Tab-separated table of N, CA, C and O in Angstrom:
chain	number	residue	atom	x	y	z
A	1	UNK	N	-31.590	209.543	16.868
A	1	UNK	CA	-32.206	208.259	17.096
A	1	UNK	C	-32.786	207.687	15.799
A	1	UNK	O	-32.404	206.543	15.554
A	2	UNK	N	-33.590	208.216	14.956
A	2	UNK	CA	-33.973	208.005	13.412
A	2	UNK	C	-32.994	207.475	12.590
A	2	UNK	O	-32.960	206.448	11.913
A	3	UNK	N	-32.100	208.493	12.802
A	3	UNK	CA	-30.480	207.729	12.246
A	3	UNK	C	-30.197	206.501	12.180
A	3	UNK	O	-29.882	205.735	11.269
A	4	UNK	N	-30.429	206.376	13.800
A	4	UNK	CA	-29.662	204.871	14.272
A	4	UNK	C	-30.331	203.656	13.557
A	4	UNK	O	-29.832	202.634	13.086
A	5	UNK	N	-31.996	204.222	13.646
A	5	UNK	CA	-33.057	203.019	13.060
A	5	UNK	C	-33.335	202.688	12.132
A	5	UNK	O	-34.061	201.748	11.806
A	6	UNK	N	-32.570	203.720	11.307
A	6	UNK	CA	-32.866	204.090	9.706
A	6	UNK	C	-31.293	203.215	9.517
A	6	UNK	O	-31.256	202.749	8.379
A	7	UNK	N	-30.266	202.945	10.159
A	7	UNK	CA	-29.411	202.470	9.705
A	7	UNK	C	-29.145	200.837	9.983
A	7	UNK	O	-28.490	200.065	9.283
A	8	UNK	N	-29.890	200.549	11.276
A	8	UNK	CA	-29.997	199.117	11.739
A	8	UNK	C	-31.122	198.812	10.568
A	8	UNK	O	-30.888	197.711	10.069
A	9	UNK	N	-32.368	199.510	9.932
A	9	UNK	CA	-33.428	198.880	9.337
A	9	UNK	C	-32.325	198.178	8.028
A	9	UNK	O	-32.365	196.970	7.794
A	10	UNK	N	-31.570	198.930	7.413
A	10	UNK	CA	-30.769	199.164	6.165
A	10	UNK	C	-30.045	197.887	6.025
A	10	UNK	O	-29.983	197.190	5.013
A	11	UNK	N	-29.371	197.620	7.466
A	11	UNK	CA	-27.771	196.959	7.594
A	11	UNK	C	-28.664	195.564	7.851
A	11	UNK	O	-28.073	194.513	7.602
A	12	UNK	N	-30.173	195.472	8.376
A	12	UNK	CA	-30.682	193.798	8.316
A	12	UNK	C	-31.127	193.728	7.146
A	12	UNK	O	-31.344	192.526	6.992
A	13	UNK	N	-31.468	194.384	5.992
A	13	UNK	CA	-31.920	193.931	4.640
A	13	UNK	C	-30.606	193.619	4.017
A	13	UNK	O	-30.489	192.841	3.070
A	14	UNK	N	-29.720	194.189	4.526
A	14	UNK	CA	-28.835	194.081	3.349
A	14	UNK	C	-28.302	192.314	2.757
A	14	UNK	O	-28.007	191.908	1.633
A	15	UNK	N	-28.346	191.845	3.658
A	15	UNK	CA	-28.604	189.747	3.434
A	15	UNK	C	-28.968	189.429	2.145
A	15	UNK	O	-28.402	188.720	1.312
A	16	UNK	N	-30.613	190.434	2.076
A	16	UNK	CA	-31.577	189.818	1.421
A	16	UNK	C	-30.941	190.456	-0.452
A	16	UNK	O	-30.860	189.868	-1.530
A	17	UNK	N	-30.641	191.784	-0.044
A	17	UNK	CA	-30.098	192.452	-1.700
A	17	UNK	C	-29.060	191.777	-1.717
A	17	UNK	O	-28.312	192.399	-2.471
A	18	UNK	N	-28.313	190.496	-1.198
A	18	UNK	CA	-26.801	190.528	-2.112
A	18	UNK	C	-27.142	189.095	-2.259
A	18	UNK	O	-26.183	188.404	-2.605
A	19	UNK	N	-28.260	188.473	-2.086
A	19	UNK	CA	-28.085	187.317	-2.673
A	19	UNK	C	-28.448	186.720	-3.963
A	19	UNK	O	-29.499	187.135	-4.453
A	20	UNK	N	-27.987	186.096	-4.418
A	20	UNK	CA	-27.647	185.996	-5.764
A	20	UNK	C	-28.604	184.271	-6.419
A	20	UNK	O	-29.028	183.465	-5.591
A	21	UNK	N	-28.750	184.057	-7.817
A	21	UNK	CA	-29.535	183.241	-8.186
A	21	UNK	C	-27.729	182.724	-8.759
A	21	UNK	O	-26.861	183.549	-9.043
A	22	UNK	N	-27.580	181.537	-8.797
A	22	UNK	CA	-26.494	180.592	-9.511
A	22	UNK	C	-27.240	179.657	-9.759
A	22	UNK	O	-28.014	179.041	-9.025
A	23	UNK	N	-26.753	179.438	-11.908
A	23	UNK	CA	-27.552	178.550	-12.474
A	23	UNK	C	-26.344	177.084	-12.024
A	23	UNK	O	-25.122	177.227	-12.001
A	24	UNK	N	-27.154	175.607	-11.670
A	24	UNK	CA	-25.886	174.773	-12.146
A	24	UNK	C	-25.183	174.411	-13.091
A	24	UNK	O	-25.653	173.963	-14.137
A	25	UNK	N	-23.776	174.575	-12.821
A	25	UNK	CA	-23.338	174.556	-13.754
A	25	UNK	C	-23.314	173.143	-14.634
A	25	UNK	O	-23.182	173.275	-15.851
A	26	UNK	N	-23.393	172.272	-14.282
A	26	UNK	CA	-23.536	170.920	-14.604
A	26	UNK	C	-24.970	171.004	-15.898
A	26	UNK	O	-25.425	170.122	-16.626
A	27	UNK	N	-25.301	172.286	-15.756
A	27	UNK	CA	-26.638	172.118	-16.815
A	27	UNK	C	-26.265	173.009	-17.907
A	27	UNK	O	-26.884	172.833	-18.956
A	28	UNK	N	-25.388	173.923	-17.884
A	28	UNK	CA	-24.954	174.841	-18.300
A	28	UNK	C	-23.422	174.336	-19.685
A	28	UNK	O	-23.237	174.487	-20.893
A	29	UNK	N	-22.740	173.761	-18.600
A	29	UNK	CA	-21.568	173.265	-19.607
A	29	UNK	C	-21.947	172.201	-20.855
A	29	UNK	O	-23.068	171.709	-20.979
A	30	UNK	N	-20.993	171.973	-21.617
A	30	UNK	CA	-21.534	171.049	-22.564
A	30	UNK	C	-20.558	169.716	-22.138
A	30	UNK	O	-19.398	169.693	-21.728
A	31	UNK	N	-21.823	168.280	-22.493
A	31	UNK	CA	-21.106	167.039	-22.413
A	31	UNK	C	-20.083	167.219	-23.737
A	31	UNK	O	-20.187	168.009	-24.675
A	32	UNK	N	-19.202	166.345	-23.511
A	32	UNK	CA	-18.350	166.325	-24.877
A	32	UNK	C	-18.267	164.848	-25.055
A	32	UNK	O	-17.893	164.108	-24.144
A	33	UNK	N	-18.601	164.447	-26.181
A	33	UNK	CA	-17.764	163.250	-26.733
A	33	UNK	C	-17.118	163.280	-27.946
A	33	UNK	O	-17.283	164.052	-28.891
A	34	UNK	N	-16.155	162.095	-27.780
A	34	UNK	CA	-14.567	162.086	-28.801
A	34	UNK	C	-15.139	161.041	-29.136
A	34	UNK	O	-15.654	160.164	-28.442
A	35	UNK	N	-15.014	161.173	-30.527
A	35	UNK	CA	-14.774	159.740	-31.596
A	35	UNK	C	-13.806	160.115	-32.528
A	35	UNK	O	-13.631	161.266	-32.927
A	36	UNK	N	-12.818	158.550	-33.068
A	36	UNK	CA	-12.282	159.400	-33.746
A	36	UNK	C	-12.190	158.359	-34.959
A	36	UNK	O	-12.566	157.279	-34.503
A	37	UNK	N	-11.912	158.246	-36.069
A	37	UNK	CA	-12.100	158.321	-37.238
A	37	UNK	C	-10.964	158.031	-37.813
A	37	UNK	O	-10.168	158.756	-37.217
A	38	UNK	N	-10.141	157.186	-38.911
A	38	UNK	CA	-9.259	157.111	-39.453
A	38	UNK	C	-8.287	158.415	-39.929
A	38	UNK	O	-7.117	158.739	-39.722
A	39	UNK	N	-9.225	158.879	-40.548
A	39	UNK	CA	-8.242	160.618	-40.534
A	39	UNK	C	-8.820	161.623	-39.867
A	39	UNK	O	-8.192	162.665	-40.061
A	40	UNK	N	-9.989	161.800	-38.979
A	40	UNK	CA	-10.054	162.787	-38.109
A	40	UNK	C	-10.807	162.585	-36.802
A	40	UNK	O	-11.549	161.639	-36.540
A	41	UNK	N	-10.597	163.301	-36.261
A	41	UNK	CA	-11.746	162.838	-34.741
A	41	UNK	C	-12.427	164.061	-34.382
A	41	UNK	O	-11.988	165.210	-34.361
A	42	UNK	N	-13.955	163.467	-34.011
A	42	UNK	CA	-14.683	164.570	-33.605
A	42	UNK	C	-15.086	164.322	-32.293
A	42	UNK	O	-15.053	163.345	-31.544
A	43	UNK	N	-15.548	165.691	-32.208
A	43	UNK	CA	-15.771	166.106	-30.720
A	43	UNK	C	-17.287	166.663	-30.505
A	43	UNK	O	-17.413	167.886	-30.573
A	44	UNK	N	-18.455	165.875	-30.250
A	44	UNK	CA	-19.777	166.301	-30.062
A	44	UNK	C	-20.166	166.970	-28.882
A	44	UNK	O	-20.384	166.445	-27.791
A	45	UNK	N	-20.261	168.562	-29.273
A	45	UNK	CA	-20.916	169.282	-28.219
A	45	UNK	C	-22.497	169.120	-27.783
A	45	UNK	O	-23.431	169.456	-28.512
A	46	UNK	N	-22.614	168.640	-26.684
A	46	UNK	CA	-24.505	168.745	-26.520
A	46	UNK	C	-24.893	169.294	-25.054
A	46	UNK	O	-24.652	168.673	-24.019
A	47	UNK	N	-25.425	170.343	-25.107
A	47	UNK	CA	-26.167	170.683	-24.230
A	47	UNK	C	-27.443	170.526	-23.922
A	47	UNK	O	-28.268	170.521	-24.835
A	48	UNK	N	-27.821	170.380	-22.669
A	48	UNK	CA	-29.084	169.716	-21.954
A	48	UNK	C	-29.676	168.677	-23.252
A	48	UNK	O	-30.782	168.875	-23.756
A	49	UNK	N	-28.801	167.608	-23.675
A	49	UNK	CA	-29.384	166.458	-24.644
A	49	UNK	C	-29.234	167.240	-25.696
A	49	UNK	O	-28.660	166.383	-26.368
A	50	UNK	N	-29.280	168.323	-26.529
A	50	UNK	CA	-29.014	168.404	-27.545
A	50	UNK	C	-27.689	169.104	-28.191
A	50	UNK	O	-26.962	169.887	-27.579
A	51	UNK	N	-27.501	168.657	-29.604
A	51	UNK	CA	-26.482	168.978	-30.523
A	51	UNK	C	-26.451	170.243	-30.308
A	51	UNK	O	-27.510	170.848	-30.471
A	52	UNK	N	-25.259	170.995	-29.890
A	52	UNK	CA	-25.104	172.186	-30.862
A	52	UNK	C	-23.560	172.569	-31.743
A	52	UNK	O	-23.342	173.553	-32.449
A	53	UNK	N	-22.776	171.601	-31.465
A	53	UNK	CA	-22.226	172.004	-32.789
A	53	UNK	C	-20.881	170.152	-32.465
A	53	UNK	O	-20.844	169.389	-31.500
A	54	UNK	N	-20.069	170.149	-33.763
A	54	UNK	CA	-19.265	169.172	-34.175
A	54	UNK	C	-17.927	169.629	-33.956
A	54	UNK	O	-18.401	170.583	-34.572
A	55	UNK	N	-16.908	169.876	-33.740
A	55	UNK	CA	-15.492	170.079	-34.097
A	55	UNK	C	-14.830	168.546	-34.640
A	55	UNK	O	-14.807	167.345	-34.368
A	56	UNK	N	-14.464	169.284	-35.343
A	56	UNK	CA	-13.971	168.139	-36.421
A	56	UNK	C	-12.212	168.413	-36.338
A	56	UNK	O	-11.920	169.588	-36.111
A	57	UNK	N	-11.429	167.770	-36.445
A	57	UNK	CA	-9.818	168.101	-36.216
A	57	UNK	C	-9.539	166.714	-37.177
A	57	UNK	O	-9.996	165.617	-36.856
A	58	UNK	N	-8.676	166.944	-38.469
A	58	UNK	CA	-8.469	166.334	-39.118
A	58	UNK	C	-7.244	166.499	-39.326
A	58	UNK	O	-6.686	167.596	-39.340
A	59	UNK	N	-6.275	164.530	-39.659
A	59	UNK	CA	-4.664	164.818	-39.288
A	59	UNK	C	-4.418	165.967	-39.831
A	59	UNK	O	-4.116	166.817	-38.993
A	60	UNK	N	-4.431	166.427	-41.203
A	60	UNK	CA	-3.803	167.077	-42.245
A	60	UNK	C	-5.059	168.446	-42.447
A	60	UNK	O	-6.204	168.363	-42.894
A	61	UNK	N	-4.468	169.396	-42.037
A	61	UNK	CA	-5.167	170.697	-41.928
A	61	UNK	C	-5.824	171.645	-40.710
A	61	UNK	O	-5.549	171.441	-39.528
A	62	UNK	N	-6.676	172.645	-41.131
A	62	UNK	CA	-7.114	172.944	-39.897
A	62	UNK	C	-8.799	172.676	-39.172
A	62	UNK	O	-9.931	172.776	-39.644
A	63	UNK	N	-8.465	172.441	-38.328
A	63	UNK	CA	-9.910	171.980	-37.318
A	63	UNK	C	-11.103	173.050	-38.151
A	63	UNK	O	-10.870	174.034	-38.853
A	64	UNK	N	-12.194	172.542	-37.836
A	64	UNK	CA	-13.486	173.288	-38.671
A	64	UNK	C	-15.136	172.512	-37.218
A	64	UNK	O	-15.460	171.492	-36.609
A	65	UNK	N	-15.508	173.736	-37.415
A	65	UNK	CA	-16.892	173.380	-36.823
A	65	UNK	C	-18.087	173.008	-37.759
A	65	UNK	O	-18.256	173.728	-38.743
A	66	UNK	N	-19.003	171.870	-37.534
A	66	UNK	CA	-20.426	171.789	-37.691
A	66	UNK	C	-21.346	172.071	-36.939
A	66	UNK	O	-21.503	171.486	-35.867
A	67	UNK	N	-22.206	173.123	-37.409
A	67	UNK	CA	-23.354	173.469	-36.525
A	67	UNK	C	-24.496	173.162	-37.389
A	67	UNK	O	-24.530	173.294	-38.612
A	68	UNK	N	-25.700	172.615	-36.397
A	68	UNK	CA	-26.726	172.181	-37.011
A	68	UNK	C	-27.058	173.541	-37.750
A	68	UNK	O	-26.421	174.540	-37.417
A	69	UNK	N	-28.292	173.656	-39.012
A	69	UNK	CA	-28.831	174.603	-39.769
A	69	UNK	C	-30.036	174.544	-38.665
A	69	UNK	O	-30.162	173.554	-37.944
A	70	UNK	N	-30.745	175.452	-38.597
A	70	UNK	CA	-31.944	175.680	-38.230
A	70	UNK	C	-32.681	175.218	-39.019
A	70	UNK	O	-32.532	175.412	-40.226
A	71	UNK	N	-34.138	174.137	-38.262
A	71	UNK	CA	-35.454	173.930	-39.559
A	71	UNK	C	-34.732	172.936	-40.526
A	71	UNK	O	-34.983	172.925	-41.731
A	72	UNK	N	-33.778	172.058	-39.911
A	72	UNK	CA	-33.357	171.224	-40.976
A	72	UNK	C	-32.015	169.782	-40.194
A	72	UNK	O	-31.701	169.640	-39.013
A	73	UNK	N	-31.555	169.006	-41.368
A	73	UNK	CA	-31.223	167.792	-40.444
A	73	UNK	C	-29.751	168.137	-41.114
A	73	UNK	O	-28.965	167.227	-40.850
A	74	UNK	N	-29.123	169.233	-41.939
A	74	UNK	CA	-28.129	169.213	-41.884
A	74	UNK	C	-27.016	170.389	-41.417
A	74	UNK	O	-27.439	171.416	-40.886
A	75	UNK	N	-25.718	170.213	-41.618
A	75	UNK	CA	-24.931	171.363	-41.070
A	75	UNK	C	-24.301	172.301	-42.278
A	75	UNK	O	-24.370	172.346	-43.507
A	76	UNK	N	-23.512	173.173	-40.991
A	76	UNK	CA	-22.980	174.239	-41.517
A	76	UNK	C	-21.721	174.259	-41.603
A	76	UNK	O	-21.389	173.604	-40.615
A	77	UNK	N	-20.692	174.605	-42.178
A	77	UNK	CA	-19.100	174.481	-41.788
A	77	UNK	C	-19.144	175.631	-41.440
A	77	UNK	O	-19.919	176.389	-42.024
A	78	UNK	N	-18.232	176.152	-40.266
A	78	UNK	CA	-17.706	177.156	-39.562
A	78	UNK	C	-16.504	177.090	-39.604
A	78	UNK	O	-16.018	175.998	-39.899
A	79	UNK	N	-15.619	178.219	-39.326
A	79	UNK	CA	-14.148	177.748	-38.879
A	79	UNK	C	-13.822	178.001	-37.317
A	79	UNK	O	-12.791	177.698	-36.716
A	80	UNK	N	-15.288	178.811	-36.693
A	80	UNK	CA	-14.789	178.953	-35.202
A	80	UNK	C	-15.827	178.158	-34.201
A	80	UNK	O	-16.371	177.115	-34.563
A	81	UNK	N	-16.002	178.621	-33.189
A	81	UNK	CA	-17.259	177.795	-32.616
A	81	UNK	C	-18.333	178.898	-32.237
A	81	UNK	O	-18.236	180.114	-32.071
A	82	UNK	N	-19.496	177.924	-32.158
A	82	UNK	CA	-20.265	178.841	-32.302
A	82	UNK	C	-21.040	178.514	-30.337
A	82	UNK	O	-22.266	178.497	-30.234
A	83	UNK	N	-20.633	178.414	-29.737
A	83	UNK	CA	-20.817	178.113	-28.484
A	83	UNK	C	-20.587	178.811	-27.854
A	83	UNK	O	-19.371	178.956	-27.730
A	84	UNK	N	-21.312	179.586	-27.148
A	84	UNK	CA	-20.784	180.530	-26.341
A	84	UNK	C	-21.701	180.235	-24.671
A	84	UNK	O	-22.928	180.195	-24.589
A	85	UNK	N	-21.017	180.111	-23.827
A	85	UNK	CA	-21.441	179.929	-22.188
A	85	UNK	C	-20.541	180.922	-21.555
A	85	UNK	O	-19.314	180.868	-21.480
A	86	UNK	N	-21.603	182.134	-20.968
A	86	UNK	CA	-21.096	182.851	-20.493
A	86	UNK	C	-20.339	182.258	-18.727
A	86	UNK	O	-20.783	181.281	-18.124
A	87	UNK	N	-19.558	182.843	-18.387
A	87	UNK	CA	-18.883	182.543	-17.175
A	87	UNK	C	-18.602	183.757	-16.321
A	87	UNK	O	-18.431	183.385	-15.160
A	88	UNK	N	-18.513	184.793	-16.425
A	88	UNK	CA	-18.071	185.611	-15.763
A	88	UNK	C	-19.218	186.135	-14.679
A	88	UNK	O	-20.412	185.842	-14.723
A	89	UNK	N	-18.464	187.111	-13.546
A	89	UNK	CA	-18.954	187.283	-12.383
A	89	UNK	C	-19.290	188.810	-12.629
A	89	UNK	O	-18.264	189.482	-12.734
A	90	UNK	N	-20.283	189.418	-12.729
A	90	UNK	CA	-20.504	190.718	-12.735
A	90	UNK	C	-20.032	191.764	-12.052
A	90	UNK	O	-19.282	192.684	-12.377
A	91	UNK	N	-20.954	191.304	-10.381
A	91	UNK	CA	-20.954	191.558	-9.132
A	91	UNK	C	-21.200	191.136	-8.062
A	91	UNK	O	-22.295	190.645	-7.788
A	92	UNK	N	-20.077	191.257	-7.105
A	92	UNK	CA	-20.104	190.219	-6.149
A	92	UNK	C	-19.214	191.254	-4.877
A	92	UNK	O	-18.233	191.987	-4.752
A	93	UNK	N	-20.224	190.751	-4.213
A	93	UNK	CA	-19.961	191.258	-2.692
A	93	UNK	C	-18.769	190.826	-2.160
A	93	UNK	O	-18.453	191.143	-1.014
């Protein structure tokens, strides 16, 4: 009988352990805007209102990132991005 109660107590919590916090994603992704430029067009990454980085794609060569410097009003050249939004699902019932 302990068994039984010890296993009905178990099997009604279990609701409460698998539910999960999901951030929106709408706050999470980045807006993008395209401008483009006689010889190149950029692409402004900003999350929740702010900058975090430039891709620049110019006719002749290869694409390059600007990321703001920290503590300051100018950038950095990169050649990859520096953006990272995780996506993946850990664990899921």
């Amino acid at each position: 009988m302990l068994k039984k109660l010890t296993l009905a107590a178990v099997l009604a919590l279990a609701p409460l352990a698998q539910a999960e916090v999901v951030d929106d994603p709408a706050l999470t992704e980045p807006e993008i805007t395209i401008t483009h430029d006689g010889d190149s067009t950029y692409y402004e990454y900003t999350v929740n209102g702010q900058l975090k980085e430039i891709k620049v794609v110019p006719k002749v060569g290869k694409p390059y990132y600007l990321v703001p410097a920290e503590g300051s009003q100018k950038f950095i050249r990169v050649e990859e991005s520096q953006l990272l939004i995780p996506k993946w699902v850990i664990f899921r019932w």
